[in-house]
């Protein structure tokens, strides 16, 4: 275990006392939520980040469980010094409603029958999953999250958070996802479900007490899905047409190729850790996901308030970049502050779990809480109101600046003079600084975010702002060039 890991962690459980009303109208009682946290919640509870997992993920996003041979599923970005820094943030990840890793799902005991739910478990939606997550977040006393982040089905949860609880987060990062499942995506999920239905051991969902598990059906469903997580290029690089443990083709229906063996192994491993009925319910929730309103995604995103970073993968054909750009376009149409990044990878859809360098760079850049104080110029030239224009001109030349704050003897801001003002003085024949300086000065404070200041500069079409304290004393200057350099 290295120093960049959160170390040994354990899964915790939150029990929701009140009934949960689902999108279907059904009521679910006695819901439990499995979750893990990394880092410490600060005093004002302002440093929390929610991580949303993908289709077959769970609450164990980082660190190690006792006896485990591998860490949590997003260890590459969560931990000390990483983009999701556990020494800075309080990171929360919970298992989704309908899952099989501790949160209430079809394998849980139905309080009415005292037996596993099976198909008596109600159909759930991504919205239902997010509603349960919201109750978990509320239990910490958190009123606003620093960010909500997730990939694939986790990205759908992020988008749902943005629409349903727009004031609950400062930033949102949906990765390799879509705002509505396409017919092709639904088709792949349905074929997987049909494979489970066709397994005689599935027993119409009532297999928990039979001693038999629909291994064949669930394994086949996983094999089908896993193909969509890869790319043609990654499969060619990894396997090509290489043979598996043989020197020549067998000319029968045994496993000839390495790719066949790989998929078979993926199916066999999966059935040991996942429940077939949970697979049915969760894939159905993904199929039902659609944030458009009356066919319009623009209308669906009305009311979104958070700042958004949309991330896609160039080789992802399950949730291709085109679907991410549709999200960006709809958000832009609603004047939501949105940025977009595309991961370059041959891994396909799974790249969001594997591309350590690119992910940490993109996440760190977007989550950075840069303030004016971080980049402002502190040792700056100032001038008094009773100075003449020649003094101001010489000062600009000596200091190589185009803006000089005009201050009182105790350095309180009362105006600003620019190179443009000096040009104006020549045209008007003015000699005194007070005759040409701008007295209605726009300014900012040291603790303001770079984003807010950049918006202020764009709004008023200015390239420099004095930085002042609560007493209006000048602390420094910030320019559009500094902001551009930071962002680049």
CSV table of C-alpha atoms in Angstrom, one decimal:
chain,number,residue,atom,x,y,z
A,1,UNK,CA,0.0,0.0,0.0
A,2,UNK,CA,1.5,3.3,-1.0
A,3,UNK,CA,1.4,6.7,0.6
A,4,UNK,CA,-1.1,8.0,-2.0
A,5,UNK,CA,-3.8,5.6,-0.9
A,6,UNK,CA,-6.4,6.3,1.7
A,7,UNK,CA,-5.4,3.0,3.3
A,8,UNK,CA,-7.7,0.5,5.0
A,9,UNK,CA,-11.4,1.5,4.8
A,10,UNK,CA,-14.7,-0.1,5.8
A,11,UNK,CA,-18.2,0.1,4.4
A,12,UNK,CA,-20.8,1.8,6.6
A,13,UNK,CA,-24.5,1.7,6.5
A,14,UNK,CA,-27.2,4.4,6.7
A,15,UNK,CA,-30.8,3.4,7.4
A,16,UNK,CA,-33.6,5.7,6.1
A,17,UNK,CA,-36.5,5.9,8.5
A,18,UNK,CA,-39.2,7.3,6.3
A,19,UNK,CA,-40.7,5.4,3.3
A,20,UNK,CA,-39.2,6.2,-0.2
A,21,UNK,CA,-41.8,7.1,-2.9
A,22,UNK,CA,-40.4,6.0,-6.2
A,23,UNK,CA,-41.0,7.5,-9.7
A,24,UNK,CA,-43.3,4.5,-10.4
A,25,UNK,CA,-45.5,5.5,-7.5
A,26,UNK,CA,-44.5,2.5,-5.5
A,27,UNK,CA,-43.4,2.9,-1.9
A,28,UNK,CA,-40.3,1.3,-0.5
A,29,UNK,CA,-39.8,0.9,3.2
A,30,UNK,CA,-36.7,0.2,5.4
A,31,UNK,CA,-34.1,1.3,2.8
A,32,UNK,CA,-30.5,0.8,3.8
A,33,UNK,CA,-27.6,2.5,2.0
A,34,UNK,CA,-24.0,1.1,1.9
A,35,UNK,CA,-21.4,3.8,1.7
A,36,UNK,CA,-17.8,4.7,2.2
A,37,UNK,CA,-16.1,8.0,3.0
A,38,UNK,CA,-12.5,9.1,2.6
A,39,UNK,CA,-11.0,12.2,4.3
A,40,UNK,CA,-12.6,14.5,6.9
A,41,UNK,CA,-15.6,16.7,6.7
A,42,UNK,CA,-14.5,20.2,7.5
A,43,UNK,CA,-16.1,22.4,10.2
A,44,UNK,CA,-18.5,24.3,7.8
A,45,UNK,CA,-19.2,21.1,5.9
A,46,UNK,CA,-18.2,22.7,2.6
A,47,UNK,CA,-15.6,20.2,1.3
A,48,UNK,CA,-17.7,17.2,0.4
A,49,UNK,CA,-17.6,15.4,-3.0
A,50,UNK,CA,-20.1,12.7,-4.0
A,51,UNK,CA,-18.8,9.9,-6.3
A,52,UNK,CA,-21.4,8.0,-8.3
A,53,UNK,CA,-20.5,4.5,-9.5
A,54,UNK,CA,-21.2,2.8,-12.8
A,55,UNK,CA,-23.5,-0.1,-13.6
A,56,UNK,CA,-21.8,-2.9,-11.6
A,57,UNK,CA,-19.8,-0.8,-9.3
A,58,UNK,CA,-20.2,-0.3,-5.5
A,59,UNK,CA,-19.5,2.0,-2.6
A,60,UNK,CA,-15.8,0.8,-2.4
A,61,UNK,CA,-14.3,3.5,-4.6
A,62,UNK,CA,-10.8,3.8,-3.0
A,63,UNK,CA,-8.6,2.3,-0.4
A,64,UNK,CA,-8.4,-1.3,0.7
A,65,UNK,CA,-10.6,-3.7,2.6
A,66,UNK,CA,-8.9,-6.0,5.0
A,67,UNK,CA,-7.6,-9.0,3.0
A,68,UNK,CA,-8.3,-7.5,-0.4
A,69,UNK,CA,-5.9,-8.1,-3.3
A,70,UNK,CA,-6.8,-4.9,-5.1
A,71,UNK,CA,-8.1,-1.5,-4.0
A,72,UNK,CA,-11.4,0.3,-4.8
A,73,UNK,CA,-12.5,0.9,-8.3
A,74,UNK,CA,-11.3,4.5,-8.6
A,75,UNK,CA,-8.1,4.3,-6.7
A,76,UNK,CA,-6.3,6.1,-9.6
A,77,UNK,CA,-7.9,9.5,-8.7
A,78,UNK,CA,-8.9,9.2,-5.0
A,79,UNK,CA,-6.3,9.6,-2.3
A,80,UNK,CA,-3.7,12.0,-0.9
A,81,UNK,CA,-2.2,14.2,-3.5
A,82,UNK,CA,-4.5,13.0,-6.3
A,83,UNK,CA,-7.1,15.0,-8.0
A,84,UNK,CA,-9.8,13.9,-5.5
A,85,UNK,CA,-7.4,14.6,-2.6
A,86,UNK,CA,-8.6,13.0,0.6
A,87,UNK,CA,-6.5,15.4,2.6
A,88,UNK,CA,-8.6,18.3,1.1
A,89,UNK,CA,-12.0,16.8,0.4
A,90,UNK,CA,-14.5,14.6,2.2
A,91,UNK,CA,-15.3,12.0,-0.4
A,92,UNK,CA,-18.5,10.0,-0.3
A,93,UNK,CA,-19.5,7.0,-2.4
A,94,UNK,CA,-22.6,4.9,-1.9
A,95,UNK,CA,-24.0,1.8,-3.5
A,96,UNK,CA,-27.1,2.5,-5.6
A,97,UNK,CA,-30.7,1.6,-4.8
A,98,UNK,CA,-31.4,-1.8,-6.4
A,99,UNK,CA,-27.8,-2.9,-6.0
A,100,UNK,CA,-26.4,-6.0,-4.3
A,101,UNK,CA,-23.5,-4.6,-2.4
A,102,UNK,CA,-25.2,-3.5,0.8
A,103,UNK,CA,-27.9,-1.1,-0.4
A,104,UNK,CA,-31.5,-2.3,-0.5
A,105,UNK,CA,-32.2,-4.3,-3.7
A,106,UNK,CA,-33.9,-7.4,-5.0
A,107,UNK,CA,-31.7,-9.7,-2.9
A,108,UNK,CA,-32.7,-7.9,0.3
A,109,UNK,CA,-35.3,-9.2,2.7
A,110,UNK,CA,-38.8,-7.9,2.0
A,111,UNK,CA,-40.1,-6.8,5.4
A,112,UNK,CA,-43.6,-7.9,4.4
A,113,UNK,CA,-42.7,-11.5,3.5
A,114,UNK,CA,-39.5,-12.0,5.4
A,115,UNK,CA,-38.0,-13.4,2.2
A,116,UNK,CA,-35.8,-11.9,-0.5
A,117,UNK,CA,-37.7,-9.5,-2.7
A,118,UNK,CA,-36.8,-11.1,-6.0
A,119,UNK,CA,-39.1,-9.7,-8.7
A,120,UNK,CA,-41.4,-8.2,-6.0
A,121,UNK,CA,-38.8,-5.5,-5.8
A,122,UNK,CA,-40.2,-2.4,-7.5
A,123,UNK,CA,-38.6,-1.1,-10.7
A,124,UNK,CA,-36.4,1.8,-9.8
A,125,UNK,CA,-35.0,4.8,-11.9
A,126,UNK,CA,-31.9,6.8,-11.8
A,127,UNK,CA,-34.0,9.5,-10.1
A,128,UNK,CA,-34.9,7.1,-7.4
A,129,UNK,CA,-31.2,6.3,-6.9
A,130,UNK,CA,-30.4,10.0,-6.6
A,131,UNK,CA,-33.2,10.6,-4.2
A,132,UNK,CA,-31.7,8.0,-1.8
A,133,UNK,CA,-28.2,9.5,-2.2
A,134,UNK,CA,-29.7,12.9,-1.3
A,135,UNK,CA,-31.0,11.5,2.0
A,136,UNK,CA,-27.6,10.1,2.8
A,137,UNK,CA,-26.0,13.5,2.0
A,138,UNK,CA,-28.6,15.2,4.2
A,139,UNK,CA,-27.7,12.9,7.1
A,140,UNK,CA,-24.2,14.5,7.2
A,141,UNK,CA,-25.7,18.0,7.5
A,142,UNK,CA,-24.2,18.9,4.2
A,143,UNK,CA,-26.2,21.7,2.5
A,144,UNK,CA,-24.0,22.0,-0.7
A,145,UNK,CA,-21.5,19.6,-2.2
A,146,UNK,CA,-18.3,20.8,-3.7
A,147,UNK,CA,-18.9,18.5,-6.6
A,148,UNK,CA,-20.8,15.4,-7.9
A,149,UNK,CA,-18.7,13.2,-10.1
A,150,UNK,CA,-19.4,9.9,-11.9
A,151,UNK,CA,-18.9,7.9,-15.1
A,152,UNK,CA,-21.2,5.9,-17.3
A,153,UNK,CA,-24.3,5.1,-15.2
A,154,UNK,CA,-22.6,7.3,-12.6
A,155,UNK,CA,-22.6,10.1,-15.1
A,156,UNK,CA,-26.4,9.7,-15.4
A,157,UNK,CA,-26.7,10.1,-11.7
A,158,UNK,CA,-24.6,13.3,-11.9
A,159,UNK,CA,-26.9,14.7,-14.6
A,160,UNK,CA,-29.9,13.8,-12.5
A,161,UNK,CA,-28.4,15.6,-9.5
A,162,UNK,CA,-28.0,18.7,-11.7
A,163,UNK,CA,-31.6,18.7,-12.7
A,164,UNK,CA,-33.3,17.5,-9.5
A,165,UNK,CA,-31.2,19.3,-6.9
A,166,UNK,CA,-29.6,22.3,-8.8
A,167,UNK,CA,-28.5,24.2,-5.8
A,168,UNK,CA,-26.9,21.2,-4.0
A,169,UNK,CA,-23.5,21.3,-5.7
A,170,UNK,CA,-21.0,23.9,-6.9
A,171,UNK,CA,-19.6,21.7,-9.7
A,172,UNK,CA,-20.7,18.6,-11.6
A,173,UNK,CA,-18.6,16.2,-13.7
A,174,UNK,CA,-20.5,13.7,-15.9
A,175,UNK,CA,-18.1,11.3,-17.6
A,176,UNK,CA,-18.6,9.0,-20.6
A,177,UNK,CA,-22.4,9.1,-20.3
A,178,UNK,CA,-25.6,10.2,-22.0
A,179,UNK,CA,-28.7,12.3,-21.1
A,180,UNK,CA,-31.0,9.6,-22.5
A,181,UNK,CA,-30.4,6.0,-23.4
A,182,UNK,CA,-30.4,5.3,-27.2
A,183,UNK,CA,-32.2,2.4,-28.9
A,184,UNK,CA,-28.8,0.7,-29.4
A,185,UNK,CA,-27.9,1.0,-25.7
A,186,UNK,CA,-31.3,-0.3,-24.7
A,187,UNK,CA,-30.9,-3.2,-27.1
A,188,UNK,CA,-27.6,-4.3,-25.6
A,189,UNK,CA,-29.1,-4.2,-22.1
A,190,UNK,CA,-32.2,-6.1,-23.2
A,191,UNK,CA,-30.2,-8.9,-24.8
A,192,UNK,CA,-28.3,-9.2,-21.5
A,193,UNK,CA,-31.6,-9.5,-19.6
A,194,UNK,CA,-33.0,-12.1,-22.0
A,195,UNK,CA,-29.9,-14.2,-21.4
A,196,UNK,CA,-30.7,-14.2,-17.6
A,197,UNK,CA,-34.4,-14.9,-18.3
A,198,UNK,CA,-33.5,-17.9,-20.4
A,199,UNK,CA,-31.4,-19.5,-17.7
A,200,UNK,CA,-33.6,-22.2,-16.1
A,201,UNK,CA,-31.9,-21.6,-12.7
A,202,UNK,CA,-33.2,-18.0,-12.7
A,203,UNK,CA,-36.6,-19.5,-11.7
A,204,UNK,CA,-38.5,-16.2,-12.5
A,205,UNK,CA,-36.3,-14.4,-10.0
A,206,UNK,CA,-37.0,-16.8,-7.1
A,207,UNK,CA,-33.6,-18.5,-6.9
A,208,UNK,CA,-32.3,-17.3,-3.6
A,209,UNK,CA,-33.6,-20.3,-1.6
A,210,UNK,CA,-33.1,-22.9,-4.3
A,211,UNK,CA,-29.4,-23.3,-3.9
A,212,UNK,CA,-29.0,-22.6,-7.6
A,213,UNK,CA,-27.9,-19.3,-9.2
A,214,UNK,CA,-28.4,-18.4,-12.9
A,215,UNK,CA,-24.7,-18.5,-13.6
A,216,UNK,CA,-24.9,-19.1,-17.3
A,217,UNK,CA,-27.4,-16.3,-18.0
A,218,UNK,CA,-25.6,-13.7,-15.8
A,219,UNK,CA,-22.2,-14.7,-17.2
A,220,UNK,CA,-23.5,-14.3,-20.8
A,221,UNK,CA,-25.1,-11.0,-20.0
A,222,UNK,CA,-21.7,-9.8,-18.6
A,223,UNK,CA,-19.8,-11.0,-21.7
A,224,UNK,CA,-22.2,-9.1,-24.0
A,225,UNK,CA,-21.9,-5.9,-21.9
A,226,UNK,CA,-18.1,-6.2,-21.6
A,227,UNK,CA,-17.7,-6.1,-25.4
A,228,UNK,CA,-19.3,-2.6,-25.3
A,229,UNK,CA,-16.9,-1.4,-22.7
A,230,UNK,CA,-13.9,-2.0,-25.0
A,231,UNK,CA,-12.9,-0.6,-28.3
A,232,UNK,CA,-12.0,-2.5,-31.5
A,233,UNK,CA,-8.5,-1.0,-31.3
A,234,UNK,CA,-8.0,-2.1,-27.7
A,235,UNK,CA,-9.2,-5.6,-28.4
A,236,UNK,CA,-6.9,-5.8,-31.5
A,237,UNK,CA,-3.9,-4.6,-29.4
A,238,UNK,CA,-4.7,-6.9,-26.5
A,239,UNK,CA,-5.6,-10.0,-28.4
A,240,UNK,CA,-5.4,-9.7,-32.1
A,241,UNK,CA,-6.2,-13.1,-33.6
A,242,UNK,CA,-4.0,-14.8,-31.1
A,243,UNK,CA,-4.8,-18.4,-30.1
A,244,UNK,CA,-5.5,-19.5,-26.5
A,245,UNK,CA,-3.1,-22.2,-25.2
A,246,UNK,CA,-2.8,-23.9,-28.6
A,247,UNK,CA,-0.7,-23.6,-31.7
A,248,UNK,CA,-3.3,-24.2,-34.4
A,249,UNK,CA,-7.1,-23.9,-34.9
A,250,UNK,CA,-9.1,-26.8,-33.4
A,251,UNK,CA,-11.9,-26.8,-36.0
A,252,UNK,CA,-14.6,-27.4,-33.3
A,253,UNK,CA,-16.5,-25.2,-30.9
A,254,UNK,CA,-14.0,-25.1,-28.1
A,255,UNK,CA,-12.2,-21.8,-27.2
A,256,UNK,CA,-9.7,-21.0,-30.0
A,257,UNK,CA,-9.0,-17.3,-29.6
A,258,UNK,CA,-7.6,-15.4,-26.7
A,259,UNK,CA,-10.5,-12.9,-26.9
A,260,UNK,CA,-13.0,-15.8,-26.4
A,261,UNK,CA,-11.1,-16.9,-23.3
A,262,UNK,CA,-11.0,-13.4,-21.9
A,263,UNK,CA,-14.7,-12.8,-22.2
A,264,UNK,CA,-15.4,-16.2,-20.7
A,265,UNK,CA,-13.2,-15.3,-17.8
A,266,UNK,CA,-14.9,-12.0,-17.3
A,267,UNK,CA,-18.3,-13.7,-17.1
A,268,UNK,CA,-17.1,-16.3,-14.6
A,269,UNK,CA,-15.6,-13.7,-12.3
A,270,UNK,CA,-18.6,-11.5,-12.5
A,271,UNK,CA,-21.1,-14.1,-11.3
A,272,UNK,CA,-19.1,-14.4,-8.1
A,273,UNK,CA,-19.7,-10.8,-7.1
A,274,UNK,CA,-23.0,-9.7,-8.6
A,275,UNK,CA,-26.6,-10.6,-8.3
A,276,UNK,CA,-28.6,-11.5,-11.4
A,277,UNK,CA,-31.8,-9.7,-10.3
A,278,UNK,CA,-29.9,-6.6,-9.5
A,279,UNK,CA,-28.5,-6.7,-13.0
A,280,UNK,CA,-32.0,-6.8,-14.3
A,281,UNK,CA,-33.2,-3.8,-12.3
A,282,UNK,CA,-30.2,-1.6,-12.7
A,283,UNK,CA,-30.0,-2.1,-16.5
A,284,UNK,CA,-33.7,-1.3,-16.7
A,285,UNK,CA,-33.1,2.0,-14.7
A,286,UNK,CA,-30.4,2.9,-17.3
A,287,UNK,CA,-32.9,2.2,-20.2
A,288,UNK,CA,-35.5,4.4,-18.6
A,289,UNK,CA,-33.2,7.3,-18.2
A,290,UNK,CA,-34.2,10.3,-20.3
A,291,UNK,CA,-33.7,13.9,-19.1
A,292,UNK,CA,-35.4,15.5,-22.2
A,293,UNK,CA,-38.7,17.3,-21.7
A,294,UNK,CA,-41.1,17.0,-24.5
A,295,UNK,CA,-38.3,15.7,-26.6
A,296,UNK,CA,-36.0,18.7,-25.8
A,297,UNK,CA,-32.8,18.3,-23.8
A,298,UNK,CA,-32.6,22.1,-23.7
A,299,UNK,CA,-35.9,22.2,-21.8
A,300,UNK,CA,-34.7,19.3,-19.7
A,301,UNK,CA,-31.7,21.3,-18.5
A,302,UNK,CA,-33.6,24.5,-17.6
A,303,UNK,CA,-32.9,25.4,-14.0
A,304,UNK,CA,-29.4,23.9,-13.9
A,305,UNK,CA,-27.2,26.2,-11.8
A,306,UNK,CA,-23.9,24.3,-11.2
A,307,UNK,CA,-20.7,24.7,-13.2
A,308,UNK,CA,-20.2,21.6,-15.4
A,309,UNK,CA,-17.3,19.8,-16.9
A,310,UNK,CA,-18.4,17.2,-19.4
A,311,UNK,CA,-15.8,14.4,-20.3
A,312,UNK,CA,-16.0,11.9,-23.1
A,313,UNK,CA,-13.7,9.2,-24.5
A,314,UNK,CA,-12.7,9.4,-28.1
A,315,UNK,CA,-12.9,5.6,-28.6
A,316,UNK,CA,-16.1,5.0,-26.6
A,317,UNK,CA,-18.8,3.6,-28.8
A,318,UNK,CA,-21.2,2.7,-26.0
A,319,UNK,CA,-21.6,6.4,-25.0
A,320,UNK,CA,-19.8,8.2,-27.8
A,321,UNK,CA,-18.6,11.7,-27.8
A,322,UNK,CA,-21.6,12.8,-29.8
A,323,UNK,CA,-23.8,12.2,-26.9
A,324,UNK,CA,-21.5,14.2,-24.6
A,325,UNK,CA,-21.5,17.1,-27.0
A,326,UNK,CA,-25.3,17.0,-27.1
A,327,UNK,CA,-25.2,17.6,-23.3
A,328,UNK,CA,-22.7,20.5,-23.7
A,329,UNK,CA,-24.9,22.1,-26.4
A,330,UNK,CA,-28.1,21.9,-24.3
A,331,UNK,CA,-26.3,23.3,-21.2
A,332,UNK,CA,-24.8,26.1,-23.3
A,333,UNK,CA,-28.3,26.9,-24.6
A,334,UNK,CA,-29.3,27.5,-21.0
A,335,UNK,CA,-26.3,29.7,-20.3
A,336,UNK,CA,-24.8,27.1,-17.9
A,337,UNK,CA,-21.1,27.6,-17.4
A,338,UNK,CA,-19.9,24.4,-19.2
A,339,UNK,CA,-16.5,23.1,-20.3
A,340,UNK,CA,-15.7,19.9,-22.3
A,341,UNK,CA,-12.8,17.5,-22.4
A,342,UNK,CA,-12.2,14.4,-24.5
A,343,UNK,CA,-9.9,11.7,-23.2
A,344,UNK,CA,-7.7,10.3,-25.9
A,345,UNK,CA,-7.5,6.5,-25.4
A,346,UNK,CA,-7.7,3.2,-27.1
A,347,UNK,CA,-9.4,1.6,-24.1
A,348,UNK,CA,-12.9,2.5,-25.2
A,349,UNK,CA,-15.6,3.2,-22.6
A,350,UNK,CA,-13.5,1.7,-19.8
A,351,UNK,CA,-11.0,4.5,-20.2
A,352,UNK,CA,-12.6,6.5,-17.4
A,353,UNK,CA,-11.5,3.8,-15.0
A,354,UNK,CA,-8.0,3.5,-16.5
A,355,UNK,CA,-6.5,6.7,-17.9
A,356,UNK,CA,-4.9,7.9,-14.7
A,357,UNK,CA,-2.8,10.8,-16.1
A,358,UNK,CA,-5.5,12.4,-18.2
A,359,UNK,CA,-8.2,12.0,-15.6
A,360,UNK,CA,-6.2,13.5,-12.8
A,361,UNK,CA,-5.2,16.4,-15.0
A,362,UNK,CA,-8.8,17.2,-16.1
A,363,UNK,CA,-10.3,16.7,-12.7
A,364,UNK,CA,-7.6,18.8,-10.8
A,365,UNK,CA,-7.9,21.6,-13.3
A,366,UNK,CA,-11.7,21.8,-13.0
A,367,UNK,CA,-11.9,21.4,-9.3
A,368,UNK,CA,-9.2,23.9,-8.5
A,369,UNK,CA,-10.5,26.6,-6.2
A,370,UNK,CA,-8.2,29.3,-7.5
A,371,UNK,CA,-8.9,32.7,-6.0
A,372,UNK,CA,-7.7,36.2,-7.0
A,373,UNK,CA,-5.2,36.0,-4.1
A,374,UNK,CA,-3.4,33.1,-5.9
A,375,UNK,CA,-2.4,35.1,-9.0
A,376,UNK,CA,-2.8,38.9,-8.3
A,377,UNK,CA,0.2,41.2,-8.6
A,378,UNK,CA,0.9,42.6,-5.1
A,379,UNK,CA,3.7,45.0,-5.5
A,380,UNK,CA,2.1,47.5,-7.7
A,381,UNK,CA,2.4,51.2,-8.6
A,382,UNK,CA,-0.2,53.6,-7.1
A,383,UNK,CA,-0.7,57.3,-7.5
A,384,UNK,CA,-2.4,60.2,-5.6
A,385,UNK,CA,-5.3,62.2,-7.0
A,386,UNK,CA,-3.4,65.5,-6.8
A,387,UNK,CA,-0.7,64.2,-9.2
A,388,UNK,CA,-0.4,65.6,-12.6
A,389,UNK,CA,-0.7,63.7,-15.9
A,390,UNK,CA,3.0,63.8,-16.6
A,391,UNK,CA,3.7,62.0,-13.3
A,392,UNK,CA,1.2,59.3,-14.3
A,393,UNK,CA,2.8,58.9,-17.7
A,394,UNK,CA,6.3,58.6,-16.3
A,395,UNK,CA,5.1,56.0,-13.7
A,396,UNK,CA,3.5,53.9,-16.4
A,397,UNK,CA,6.7,53.9,-18.5
A,398,UNK,CA,8.9,53.2,-15.5
A,399,UNK,CA,6.8,50.3,-14.3
A,400,UNK,CA,5.7,49.0,-17.7
A,401,UNK,CA,2.0,49.0,-16.8
A,402,UNK,CA,-1.1,50.3,-18.4
A,403,UNK,CA,-3.3,50.7,-15.3
A,404,UNK,CA,-2.5,52.6,-12.0
A,405,UNK,CA,-4.9,52.7,-9.1
A,406,UNK,CA,-5.5,56.2,-7.7
A,407,UNK,CA,-5.4,56.1,-3.9
A,408,UNK,CA,-5.7,58.3,-0.8
A,409,UNK,CA,-2.7,58.7,1.6
A,410,UNK,CA,-3.8,55.6,3.5
A,411,UNK,CA,-4.0,53.6,0.2
A,412,UNK,CA,-7.8,53.5,-0.1
A,413,UNK,CA,-9.0,53.2,-3.7
A,414,UNK,CA,-10.7,56.3,-5.2
A,415,UNK,CA,-10.1,55.8,-8.9
A,416,UNK,CA,-8.0,54.4,-11.6
A,417,UNK,CA,-6.0,55.8,-14.5
A,418,UNK,CA,-5.2,53.9,-17.7
A,419,UNK,CA,-3.0,54.5,-20.8
A,420,UNK,CA,-6.3,55.2,-22.6
A,421,UNK,CA,-6.9,58.0,-20.1
A,422,UNK,CA,-3.5,59.5,-20.9
A,423,UNK,CA,-4.3,59.5,-24.6
A,424,UNK,CA,-7.6,61.2,-23.8
A,425,UNK,CA,-5.7,64.0,-21.9
A,426,UNK,CA,-3.7,64.9,-25.0
A,427,UNK,CA,-6.9,65.3,-27.0
A,428,UNK,CA,-8.6,67.4,-24.3
A,429,UNK,CA,-5.6,69.3,-23.1
A,430,UNK,CA,-6.0,68.3,-19.5
A,431,UNK,CA,-3.1,68.5,-17.1
A,432,UNK,CA,-4.4,67.2,-13.8
A,433,UNK,CA,-5.0,63.5,-13.1
A,434,UNK,CA,-8.3,64.1,-11.3
A,435,UNK,CA,-9.7,65.5,-14.6
A,436,UNK,CA,-9.2,62.3,-16.6
A,437,UNK,CA,-9.1,59.4,-14.1
A,438,UNK,CA,-12.0,57.0,-13.8
A,439,UNK,CA,-13.8,57.5,-10.5
A,440,UNK,CA,-16.4,54.8,-10.7
A,441,UNK,CA,-14.0,51.9,-10.4
A,442,UNK,CA,-14.8,48.2,-10.7
A,443,UNK,CA,-12.8,46.2,-8.3
A,444,UNK,CA,-12.7,42.7,-6.6
A,445,UNK,CA,-11.6,41.1,-3.4
A,446,UNK,CA,-8.7,38.7,-2.8
A,447,UNK,CA,-11.0,35.8,-1.8
A,448,UNK,CA,-13.2,35.9,-5.0
A,449,UNK,CA,-12.9,33.0,-7.4
A,450,UNK,CA,-11.1,33.4,-10.7
A,451,UNK,CA,-14.2,32.3,-12.5
A,452,UNK,CA,-16.3,35.1,-10.9
A,453,UNK,CA,-13.7,37.7,-11.6
A,454,UNK,CA,-13.4,36.6,-15.2
A,455,UNK,CA,-17.2,36.9,-15.6
A,456,UNK,CA,-17.1,40.4,-14.2
A,457,UNK,CA,-14.3,41.4,-16.6
A,458,UNK,CA,-16.3,40.0,-19.6
A,459,UNK,CA,-19.5,41.7,-18.4
A,460,UNK,CA,-17.9,45.2,-18.2
A,461,UNK,CA,-15.4,44.7,-21.0
A,462,UNK,CA,-12.4,45.6,-18.8
A,463,UNK,CA,-8.9,44.0,-18.7
A,464,UNK,CA,-7.7,44.9,-15.2
A,465,UNK,CA,-9.2,45.1,-11.7
A,466,UNK,CA,-7.8,46.6,-8.5
A,467,UNK,CA,-7.9,44.1,-5.6
A,468,UNK,CA,-9.1,45.7,-2.3
A,469,UNK,CA,-9.7,44.6,1.2
A,470,UNK,CA,-12.8,45.3,3.3
A,471,UNK,CA,-11.6,48.8,4.0
A,472,UNK,CA,-11.1,49.5,0.3
A,473,UNK,CA,-7.3,49.6,0.7
A,474,UNK,CA,-5.6,48.5,-2.5
A,475,UNK,CA,-3.8,45.1,-2.2
A,476,UNK,CA,-2.9,44.5,-5.8
A,477,UNK,CA,-4.1,44.1,-9.4
A,478,UNK,CA,-5.4,41.2,-11.5
A,479,UNK,CA,-5.5,41.2,-15.3
A,480,UNK,CA,-7.1,39.2,-18.0
A,481,UNK,CA,-3.6,38.1,-19.2
A,482,UNK,CA,-3.0,36.5,-15.7
A,483,UNK,CA,-6.3,34.7,-15.9
A,484,UNK,CA,-5.6,33.5,-19.4
A,485,UNK,CA,-2.2,32.2,-18.4
A,486,UNK,CA,-3.7,30.3,-15.4
A,487,UNK,CA,-6.4,28.7,-17.5
A,488,UNK,CA,-4.0,27.7,-20.2
